Coordinates of C-alpha atoms and ligand atoms in Angstrom, one line a residue:
M19 CA 12.6 199.5 92.5
K20 CA 15.5 198.5 90.2
E21 CA 15.7 200.7 87.2
I22 CA 15.6 198.7 84.0
K23 CA 17.4 200.1 80.9
K24 CA 18.2 197.0 78.9
I25 CA 16.1 193.9 78.3
A26 CA 17.1 190.6 76.7
C27 CA 14.7 187.9 75.6
I28 CA 16.0 184.4 74.9
G29 CA 13.8 182.8 72.2
A30 CA 12.6 184.6 69.1
G31 CA 9.5 182.4 68.5
Y32 CA 5.8 183.0 68.4
V33 CA 5.9 184.5 71.9
G34 CA 9.3 186.1 72.2
G35 CA 9.1 187.9 68.9
P36 CA 5.6 189.6 69.2
T37 CA 5.8 190.2 73.0
M38 CA 9.2 191.9 72.9
S39 CA 8.1 193.9 69.8
V40 CA 5.2 195.4 71.8
I41 CA 7.3 196.0 74.9
A42 CA 9.8 197.9 72.8
Q43 CA 7.0 199.7 70.9
K44 CA 5.4 200.9 74.2
N45 CA 8.7 201.6 76.0
P46 CA 10.9 203.6 73.6
H47 CA 13.3 204.4 76.5
L48 CA 14.2 200.7 76.9
T49 CA 16.6 198.7 74.7
V50 CA 15.1 195.3 73.9
T51 CA 17.3 192.6 72.3
V52 CA 15.7 189.3 71.2
V53 CA 18.2 186.5 70.8
D54 CA 17.9 183.0 69.4
L55 CA 20.3 180.2 68.3
N56 CA 18.4 179.8 65.1
Q57 CA 20.2 182.1 62.6
M58 CA 17.5 181.7 59.9
R59 CA 14.9 182.9 62.3
I60 CA 16.9 185.9 63.4
D61 CA 17.7 186.8 59.7
A62 CA 13.9 186.6 59.0
W63 CA 13.2 189.0 62.0
N64 CA 15.8 191.4 60.5
S65 CA 14.5 191.1 57.0
S66 CA 13.9 194.4 55.3
D67 CA 10.9 192.8 53.5
L68 CA 8.3 192.8 56.3
D69 CA 6.4 190.0 54.5
K70 CA 9.3 187.8 55.4
L71 CA 9.0 188.0 59.2
P72 CA 9.2 184.4 60.5
I73 CA 5.7 184.4 61.8
Y74 CA 2.5 185.7 60.3
E75 CA 0.4 187.8 62.7
P76 CA -2.0 190.6 61.7
G77 CA -0.5 193.9 62.8
L78 CA 2.9 192.5 63.7
S79 CA 4.8 194.0 60.8
S80 CA 3.8 197.6 61.6
V81 CA 4.9 197.2 65.3
V82 CA 8.2 195.7 64.2
S83 CA 8.8 198.5 61.6
E84 CA 8.1 201.1 64.3
A85 CA 10.5 199.7 66.9
R86 CA 13.1 197.7 65.0
G87 CA 16.5 199.5 64.8
R88 CA 15.2 202.2 67.2
N89 CA 15.1 200.2 70.5
L90 CA 14.3 196.7 69.3
F91 CA 17.0 194.4 68.0
F92 CA 17.2 190.7 66.9
S93 CA 20.5 188.9 67.2
T94 CA 22.2 185.5 67.6
D95 CA 24.7 187.0 70.1
V96 CA 23.1 185.4 73.1
E97 CA 26.1 186.1 75.5
K98 CA 26.3 189.8 74.7
A99 CA 22.6 190.3 75.3
I100 CA 22.7 188.4 78.6
D101 CA 25.8 190.3 79.7
E102 CA 24.3 193.7 79.0
A103 CA 20.7 193.2 80.2
D104 CA 19.2 194.2 83.6
M105 CA 16.2 191.9 82.9
I106 CA 16.1 188.7 81.0
F107 CA 13.0 187.0 79.7
I108 CA 13.2 183.3 79.0
S109 CA 10.8 182.5 76.1
V110 CA 12.2 179.3 74.7
N111 CA 10.1 176.3 73.8
T112 CA 8.9 173.8 76.5
P113 CA 7.6 170.9 74.4
T114 CA 6.3 167.6 75.7
K115 CA 9.1 165.1 76.6
T116 CA 9.7 162.5 73.9
Y117 CA 12.0 160.3 76.0
G118 CA 12.7 158.9 79.4
K119 CA 10.6 159.6 82.5
G120 CA 7.4 161.5 81.8
K121 CA 7.7 160.7 78.1
G122 CA 4.6 161.9 76.2
Q123 CA 3.4 164.0 79.2
A124 CA 5.9 166.0 81.2
A125 CA 7.3 169.3 79.9
D126 CA 10.9 169.0 78.5
L127 CA 12.8 171.6 80.4
K128 CA 16.2 171.1 78.7
Y129 CA 16.0 174.4 76.8
I130 CA 15.1 176.2 80.0
E131 CA 18.0 174.6 81.9
L132 CA 20.4 175.5 79.1
C133 CA 19.3 179.1 79.3
A134 CA 19.7 179.2 83.1
R135 CA 23.3 177.7 82.9
Q136 CA 24.2 180.2 80.2
I137 CA 22.9 183.2 82.1
A138 CA 24.7 182.0 85.3
K139 CA 27.9 181.7 83.4
I140 CA 27.8 185.1 81.7
A141 CA 26.1 187.3 84.3
K142 CA 28.5 189.6 86.1
T143 CA 25.8 192.0 87.5
D144 CA 22.5 191.3 89.3
K145 CA 19.7 190.4 86.9
I146 CA 15.9 189.9 87.1
I147 CA 15.0 186.6 85.3
V148 CA 11.5 186.4 83.9
E149 CA 9.9 183.1 83.1
K150 CA 7.8 183.9 79.9
S151 CA 7.7 180.3 78.7
T152 CA 4.9 178.1 80.1
L153 CA 6.4 176.0 82.8
P154 CA 5.4 173.3 85.4
V155 CA 4.6 174.7 88.8
R156 CA 7.7 175.1 90.9
T157 CA 10.1 175.5 88.0
A158 CA 11.3 178.8 89.5
E159 CA 12.8 176.7 92.3
S160 CA 14.9 174.7 89.9
L161 CA 15.9 177.8 88.0
K162 CA 17.0 179.5 91.2
G163 CA 19.0 176.4 92.2
I164 CA 20.9 176.4 88.9
L165 CA 21.5 180.1 88.8
D166 CA 22.7 180.4 92.4
N167 CA 24.9 177.2 92.3
T168 CA 26.6 177.8 89.0
G169 CA 26.7 181.6 88.9
N170 CA 29.4 184.2 89.7
G171 CA 27.9 185.2 93.0
V172 CA 25.6 187.9 91.6
N173 CA 21.9 188.1 92.7
F174 CA 19.1 186.7 90.6
D175 CA 15.5 187.5 91.2
I176 CA 13.0 185.2 89.5
L177 CA 9.6 186.3 88.3
S178 CA 6.9 184.3 86.6
N179 CA 5.1 186.3 83.8
P180 CA 3.2 183.8 81.7
E181 CA 1.9 184.9 78.3
F182 CA -1.8 184.6 77.4
L183 CA -1.7 185.8 73.8
A184 CA -3.5 183.6 71.2
E185 CA -2.0 183.2 67.8
G186 CA -3.8 185.1 65.0
T187 CA -4.7 187.8 67.5
A188 CA -1.3 188.2 69.2
I189 CA -0.9 191.9 68.7
A190 CA -4.4 192.8 69.7
D191 CA -4.0 190.5 72.8
L192 CA -0.7 192.2 73.7
H193 CA -2.0 195.7 73.2
Q194 CA -5.1 195.1 75.3
P195 CA -4.6 192.1 77.5
D196 CA -7.4 190.9 79.8
R197 CA -4.7 190.7 82.4
V198 CA -1.0 190.6 82.9
L199 CA 0.1 188.1 85.5
I200 CA 3.3 188.6 87.5
G201 CA 4.4 186.2 90.2
G202 CA 7.4 186.7 92.4
E203 CA 8.9 186.9 95.9
N204 CA 10.8 190.2 95.7
S205 CA 8.4 193.2 95.6
E206 CA 11.1 195.4 94.1
A207 CA 11.7 193.1 91.2
I208 CA 7.9 192.7 90.7
E209 CA 7.5 196.5 90.6
S210 CA 10.3 196.8 88.0
L211 CA 8.3 194.5 85.7
V212 CA 4.9 196.1 86.6
N213 CA 6.4 199.4 85.6
I214 CA 7.2 198.2 82.1
Y215 CA 3.7 196.9 81.5
E216 CA 2.2 200.0 83.0
S217 CA 3.4 202.0 79.9
W218 CA 0.2 200.8 78.2
V219 CA -1.7 198.4 80.5
P220 CA -4.0 199.8 83.1
R221 CA -2.7 199.1 86.6
E222 CA -5.8 197.2 87.7
R223 CA -5.2 194.7 84.9
I224 CA -1.8 193.8 86.2
L225 CA -2.2 191.0 88.8
T226 CA 0.6 190.1 91.2
T227 CA 0.7 186.8 93.0
N228 CA 3.2 184.4 94.5
L229 CA 5.4 182.5 92.1
W230 CA 3.6 179.2 92.3
S231 CA 0.1 180.7 91.7
S232 CA 1.4 182.4 88.6
E233 CA 3.1 179.3 87.2
L234 CA 0.1 177.1 87.9
S235 CA -2.5 179.7 86.6
K236 CA -1.0 179.6 83.1
L237 CA -1.5 175.8 82.9
V238 CA -4.9 176.1 84.4
A239 CA -6.0 178.9 82.0
N240 CA -5.2 176.7 79.0
A241 CA -6.8 173.7 80.6
F242 CA -10.0 175.5 81.2
L243 CA -10.1 176.9 77.6
A244 CA -9.4 173.6 76.0
Q245 CA -12.0 172.0 78.3
R246 CA -14.7 174.3 76.9
V247 CA -13.8 173.2 73.4
S248 CA -13.9 169.6 74.3
S249 CA -17.2 170.1 76.2
I250 CA -18.9 171.6 73.2
N251 CA -17.4 169.1 70.9
A252 CA -18.7 166.3 73.1
I253 CA -22.2 167.8 72.8
S254 CA -21.7 168.1 69.0
E255 CA -21.8 164.4 68.6
L256 CA -25.0 164.2 70.6
C257 CA -26.5 166.8 68.5
E258 CA -25.7 164.8 65.3
Q259 CA -27.8 161.9 66.8
T260 CA -30.7 163.9 68.2
G261 CA -31.4 166.6 65.7
A262 CA -30.4 169.4 68.0
N263 CA -28.1 172.0 66.4
I264 CA -24.8 172.7 68.1
D265 CA -24.6 176.3 67.2
E266 CA -28.1 176.9 68.6
V267 CA -27.2 175.0 71.8
A268 CA -24.0 177.0 72.1
R269 CA -25.9 180.3 71.7
A270 CA -28.6 179.1 74.2
I271 CA -26.1 178.2 76.9
G272 CA -23.6 181.0 76.2
Q273 CA -26.2 183.7 76.9
D274 CA -26.1 182.6 80.5
S275 CA -23.6 185.1 81.8
R276 CA -22.3 182.4 84.2
I277 CA -21.3 180.3 81.3
G278 CA -20.4 183.0 78.7
S279 CA -20.3 182.7 75.0
K280 CA -16.6 182.5 74.1
F281 CA -14.8 179.2 73.3
L282 CA -18.0 177.4 72.5
K283 CA -17.4 176.9 68.8
A284 CA -17.7 173.3 67.9
S285 CA -14.9 172.2 65.5
V286 CA -12.9 169.3 64.1
G287 CA -10.8 169.5 67.3
F288 CA -8.5 172.0 68.9
G289 CA -4.9 172.2 67.8
G290 CA -2.0 174.5 68.5
S291 CA 1.3 174.1 70.2
C292 CA 0.0 174.5 73.8
F293 CA -3.4 173.2 74.7
Q294 CA -2.5 169.5 74.5
K295 CA 1.1 170.0 75.8
D296 CA -0.1 172.0 78.8
I297 CA -2.9 169.7 79.8
L298 CA -0.6 166.7 79.5
N299 CA 1.8 168.5 81.8
L300 CA -1.0 169.3 84.3
V301 CA -2.0 165.6 84.2
Y302 CA 1.6 164.6 84.8
I303 CA 2.0 167.0 87.7
A304 CA -1.2 165.8 89.3
R305 CA -0.1 162.2 89.0
S306 CA 3.3 163.0 90.4
Y307 CA 1.5 164.1 93.6
N308 CA -0.6 160.9 93.4
L309 CA -3.8 162.9 92.5
N310 CA -5.0 160.3 90.1
V311 CA -8.7 161.3 90.1
V312 CA -7.6 164.9 89.2
A313 CA -5.3 163.6 86.5
D314 CA -7.9 161.3 85.0
Y315 CA -10.4 164.2 84.9
W316 CA -8.2 166.5 82.9
E317 CA -6.9 163.7 80.6
Q318 CA -10.4 163.3 79.3
V319 CA -10.2 166.7 77.6
I320 CA -7.4 165.3 75.4
T321 CA -9.3 161.9 74.9
L322 CA -12.3 163.8 73.6
N323 CA -10.2 165.9 71.3
D324 CA -8.6 162.9 69.8
H325 CA -12.0 161.3 69.4
Q326 CA -13.3 164.4 67.6
K327 CA -10.5 164.4 65.0
S328 CA -10.8 160.7 64.2
R329 CA -14.6 160.9 64.2
F330 CA -14.4 163.7 61.5
A331 CA -12.2 161.5 59.3
E332 CA -14.3 158.4 59.9
N333 CA -17.4 160.3 59.0
I334 CA -15.8 161.4 55.6
I335 CA -15.0 157.7 54.8
Q336 CA -18.4 156.4 55.9
T337 CA -20.3 159.1 54.0
M338 CA -18.3 158.5 50.8
Y339 CA -19.6 155.0 50.6
N340 CA -17.0 153.5 52.9
T341 CA -14.0 154.1 50.7
V342 CA -11.8 157.0 49.9
N343 CA -9.2 154.9 48.1
G344 CA -8.0 156.9 45.1
K345 CA -10.5 159.7 45.7
K346 CA -9.4 163.3 45.6
I347 CA -10.2 165.1 48.8
A348 CA -9.5 168.9 48.8
F349 CA -8.4 170.2 52.2
L350 CA -9.2 173.9 52.6
G351 CA -6.8 175.0 55.4
W352 CA -3.9 173.3 57.2
A353 CA -3.1 175.9 60.0
F354 CA -4.6 175.1 63.4
K355 CA -6.7 178.2 63.3
K356 CA -7.2 181.2 60.9
D357 CA -4.8 184.1 60.7
T358 CA -1.7 182.1 61.6
N359 CA 0.9 180.1 59.6
D360 CA 1.4 177.9 62.7
T361 CA 0.5 174.2 62.1
R362 CA 1.6 172.7 65.4
E363 CA -0.8 169.9 66.4
S364 CA -3.3 171.1 63.8
A365 CA -6.3 168.8 63.5
A366 CA -5.7 168.8 59.7
I367 CA -2.5 166.7 60.2
Y368 CA -4.3 164.0 62.0
V369 CA -7.4 164.0 59.7
A370 CA -5.0 163.8 56.7
D371 CA -3.1 160.9 58.3
Y372 CA -6.3 159.0 58.8
L373 CA -7.4 159.4 55.2
L374 CA -4.0 158.6 53.8
D375 CA -4.1 155.3 55.6
E376 CA -7.2 154.7 53.5
E377 CA -5.2 155.6 50.4
A378 CA -7.0 158.9 49.7
N379 CA -5.4 161.5 47.5
V380 CA -5.3 164.7 49.6
V381 CA -4.8 168.0 47.9
V382 CA -4.2 170.9 50.3
Y383 CA -4.6 174.6 50.0
D384 CA -3.8 176.9 52.8
P385 CA -3.2 180.7 52.2
K386 CA -0.3 180.9 54.7
V387 CA 1.2 177.5 55.1
S388 CA 4.0 176.3 52.8
A389 CA 4.2 172.9 51.1
E390 CA 7.5 172.2 52.9
Q391 CA 5.8 172.7 56.3
I392 CA 2.9 170.4 55.3
Y393 CA 5.2 167.6 54.3
K394 CA 7.3 168.1 57.4
D395 CA 4.1 167.8 59.6
L396 CA 3.2 164.5 57.9
D397 CA 6.7 163.1 57.9
Y398 CA 7.0 163.9 61.6
L399 CA 4.2 161.4 62.4
G400 CA 6.2 158.6 60.9
S401 CA 3.1 156.8 59.6
R402 CA 4.6 156.3 56.1
T403 CA 7.8 157.2 54.2
S404 CA 8.2 160.7 53.0
E405 CA 8.1 159.5 49.4
E406 CA 4.7 157.9 50.1
N407 CA 3.5 161.2 51.7
R408 CA 4.6 163.1 48.6
R409 CA 2.9 160.5 46.4
L410 CA -0.5 160.8 48.2
V411 CA -0.5 164.5 49.1
K412 CA -0.3 167.4 46.8
V413 CA 0.0 171.0 48.0
V414 CA -1.3 173.8 45.7
D415 CA -1.3 177.5 45.9
N416 CA -4.9 178.3 45.0
Y417 CA -8.2 176.9 46.1
F418 CA -9.4 176.1 42.6
E419 CA -6.6 173.7 41.8
A420 CA -7.4 171.9 45.1
I421 CA -11.1 171.6 44.4
N422 CA -11.0 171.0 40.6
G423 CA -12.1 167.4 40.0
A424 CA -12.3 166.6 43.7
H425 CA -14.8 164.1 45.1
A426 CA -15.0 166.0 48.4
V427 CA -14.0 169.2 50.1
A428 CA -13.0 169.2 53.8
V429 CA -12.7 172.5 55.6
L430 CA -10.0 172.2 58.3
T431 CA -9.3 175.9 59.0
E432 CA -11.8 178.7 59.2
W433 CA -10.0 181.2 56.9
D434 CA -12.4 184.0 56.0
E435 CA -11.6 183.7 52.3
F436 CA -13.3 180.2 52.2
K437 CA -16.6 181.9 52.9
Q438 CA -16.3 184.1 49.8
L439 CA -15.6 181.3 47.3
D440 CA -17.8 180.9 44.2
W441 CA -19.4 177.6 45.3
K442 CA -21.8 177.5 42.4
N443 CA -18.9 177.3 40.0
I444 CA -17.0 175.0 42.3
K445 CA -19.9 172.5 42.1
L446 CA -19.6 172.4 38.3
N447 CA -16.0 171.3 38.6
M448 CA -16.3 168.6 41.2
Q449 CA -17.1 164.9 40.9
L450 CA -20.7 164.0 41.8
P451 CA -22.1 163.7 44.3
A452 CA -20.1 166.7 45.6
F453 CA -19.4 166.3 49.3
I454 CA -18.5 169.1 51.7
F455 CA -17.3 168.2 55.2
D456 CA -17.1 171.5 57.1
G457 CA -14.9 171.0 60.2
R458 CA -15.4 174.6 61.2
N459 CA -19.1 175.2 60.4
V460 CA -18.1 178.2 58.4
L461 CA -20.1 177.5 55.2
E462 CA -23.5 176.5 56.4
H463 CA -25.0 180.0 55.9
L464 CA -24.4 179.6 52.2
D465 CA -27.1 177.0 51.8
L466 CA -24.9 174.6 49.9
A467 CA -27.5 171.9 49.9
E468 CA -29.6 174.2 47.7
L469 CA -26.7 174.3 45.2
G470 CA -26.7 170.5 45.2
F471 CA -23.8 169.7 47.5
L472 CA -24.0 167.0 50.1
Y473 CA -23.0 169.2 53.1
K474 CA -22.1 167.9 56.5
G475 CA -21.1 170.3 59.3
I476 CA -20.2 169.5 62.9
G477 CA -23.0 169.0 65.4
K478 CA -26.0 169.0 63.1
Q479 CA -27.8 166.4 61.2
Ligands
LIG28 P1 8.9 178.7 69.5 O1 9.4 177.3 69.3 O2 8.2 179.4 68.4 O3 10.2 179.6 69.9 C1 11.1 179.2 70.8 C2 12.5 179.7 70.3 O4 13.5 179.5 71.3 C3 13.0 178.9 69.1 O5 13.2 179.9 68.0 C4 14.3 178.3 69.6 O6 15.3 178.3 68.6 C5 14.7 179.2 70.7 N1 15.6 178.6 71.7 C6 15.5 177.4 72.3 N2 16.5 177.2 73.2 C7 17.3 178.3 73.1 C8 18.5 178.7 73.7 N3 19.1 178.0 74.6 N4 19.1 179.9 73.3 C9 18.5 180.7 72.4 N5 17.3 180.4 71.8 C10 16.8 179.2 72.1 O7 8.0 178.6 70.8 P2 6.8 179.6 71.2 O8 5.6 179.2 70.5 O9 7.3 181.0 71.1 O10 6.6 179.2 72.8 C11 7.6 179.6 73.7 C12 7.0 179.3 75.1 O11 5.8 180.2 75.3 C13 6.5 177.9 75.4 O12 6.7 177.6 76.7 C14 5.0 178.0 75.1 O13 4.3 177.1 75.9 C15 4.7 179.4 75.6 N6 3.5 180.1 75.0 C16 3.3 180.0 73.6 C17 2.2 180.6 73.1 C18 1.9 180.6 71.6 O14 0.9 181.1 71.2 N7 2.8 180.0 70.8 C19 1.4 181.4 73.9 C20 1.6 181.5 75.2 C21 2.7 180.8 75.8
LIG29 C1 -4.3 179.4 73.3 C2 -4.9 180.4 74.4 O1 -6.1 180.9 73.9 C3 -4.0 181.5 74.8 O2 -4.5 182.3 75.8 C4 -2.6 180.9 75.2 O3 -1.7 181.9 75.5 C5 -2.1 180.0 74.1 O4 -3.0 179.0 73.8 C6 -0.8 179.3 74.5 O5 -0.5 179.2 75.7 O6 -0.2 178.9 73.6 P1 -3.9 179.5 70.7 O7 -3.6 178.1 70.9 O8 -3.0 180.4 70.0 O9 -4.1 180.2 72.2 O10 -5.3 179.7 70.0 P2 -6.9 179.5 70.5 O11 -7.6 180.6 69.9 O12 -6.9 179.3 72.0 O13 -7.3 178.2 69.7 C7 -6.8 176.9 70.1 C8 -7.5 175.9 69.3 O14 -8.8 175.7 69.7 C9 -7.6 176.2 67.8 O15 -7.4 175.0 67.0 C10 -9.0 176.6 67.6 O16 -9.5 176.5 66.3 C11 -9.7 175.8 68.6 N1 -11.0 176.4 69.1 C12 -11.0 177.5 69.8 C13 -12.2 175.7 68.8 O17 -12.2 174.7 68.2 N2 -13.4 176.3 69.3 C14 -13.4 177.5 70.0 O18 -14.5 177.9 70.4 C15 -12.1 178.1 70.3

C-alpha cells in the first residue's frame, strides 16, 4: 500500500469543501489542500468569520474551524497542490452539456479534462487520481488516456470514489455514510484510499468494486432516488382526483420493508444540481448503446418531474379564478430543499417563471438565499429581460414583508421556520380569500382551513 501524506482536491464546491474538511478532521496526520480557480470561493473558505463560508451546511463551520490551518488548507495555487500531493481528488463540476453533440443530456467533461491535462503537465512523481465528481461510466478510461499520453512518464492509478452526501445533511452523511464506494484496478491504490476512510468509517461499509461498477452505481443511485420521488408525485395527482391522501398512501406502502419509507414525500418536484443532470446522462449513455427502451424508461422520471412543477403553478392560477395578473404571491422558500443555500434546479425557479409569464407579482422570502442569487436564477432562464424580472419579482428578508397584503402564499421549500409562523396574524394581513399552496405539505397539521385559509397541499383534495 502506498503511504499517503498529502492530498489535493481540485474543486472547492459543495462536494470538495465538505468532503475534504471531514477527511482532514478525521486524519490529522494528512495534509489536505483544497484548490479552486475561483478566488472568491477560496477567500470565503478562508474567511475568519465562519458565517461567511461559501456554502451553508449544518455542522460544517465547526469541522472547518477544527481542521483549517492545522492540516486543512484552501488555496488557488492549483499547480503547487498537484505537485506536492500523493493523492489527488477531482471534484469539479460536471454539468449537462449546453452545446454540440449530446446538448441537453450528456455530461460536459471539459472541466475534468482540463484537470487531467494540468495534473499530467505538473506531476513529477506517481499519483493516485480519485474521481470524486459524478461521471459517465468509462470516464476513467479517457482520464487514463489523457494522463498517460500527456504526462511526464510517471505512473497514475485511477480510482472512482463517488460521493453520496445530500445537501443540508452533508456533514452527518460524511460522518456516518451508509457506504463508501471505491472502484479501481490496482489493489494497492484501493487500499491507500480505504485506509483514509477507515479512520472513521467501519470497514464493512467500505465497498470495493471494479471501476465501471463504481462509476455507474453513482448515476444509478441518483436515478433510483429521483424515481421514487417521481413515483410518489405521480400518485399525488391521482390522490387529488380520488380523495385518497398521499401521505397516508406513502405511509401505508412505506411500512412494507421491501418498499421502505424514505424518499416518499410528495412535493412540488425534485430539484438540486444532480438528479436531473445524472438521469439525463444515464439516458444519454443508454441511447449511445442503442438501448432506447431503457433510455425512454428513465426519461419518464424527468418528464413526470417537469409535469409536477407546471401542475403546481397551473393549479395556483386555476384556483385563483384563472388569473394571477397583478396579484401578489408570496413565495416561502427558494432553495431546492431545506437547510441549504443551493438553488440549482430548484422547483421554485420554474414555478415562479410560469407565474411571471402570467404577470403575477412574486415576492420571495428564503432564510438563506440572497436576492442576487434569485435574480440570477431567473435571468439564466432567459424567459424575459432582467429588468422585467426585477420589475415583477421582489426579494425580501423577512416572511412578513412577503406575506403582507398578498393574495396567496406558496410554500416552495420546507424550512422548519415556516411551520412556526403566526398564521392567525398572517391571515389578518392578507387579501381575501387567503390562499395557501403548500408545495411541501408542511403546514397541513396547522388546520389552516379552520383559520379561514383556502389551503391546498399536494396529493390531497
Ligand atoms: P460546484 O460547482 O459547487 O463546485 C465545483 C468547483 O470546481 C467550482 O468551485 C469550480 O470553480 C471548480 N473548478 C472547475 N474546474 C476547475 C479547475 N480546472 N481547476 C480548479 N477548480 C475548478 O460543484 P459540486 O456541487 O461540488 O459538484 C461537484 C461534482 O460532485 C459534480 O460532478 C456533482 O455531480 C458531484 N456531486 C455533487 C453533490 C452535491 O450535493 N452537490 C453530491 C454528490 C456528487
Ligand atoms: C441527492 C442524493 O440524495 C445524494 O445521495 C447525492 O449524493 C446527491 O443528490 C448528488 O449526487 O448531488 P441532494 O440533491 O442534495 O442529494 O438532496 P436530496 O435530499 O436527495 O433531495 C433532492 C430533491 O428531491 C430535493 O428537491 C428534495 O426536496 C426532493 N425530495 C426528496 C422530494 O421531493 N421528496 C422526497 O421524499 C425526497
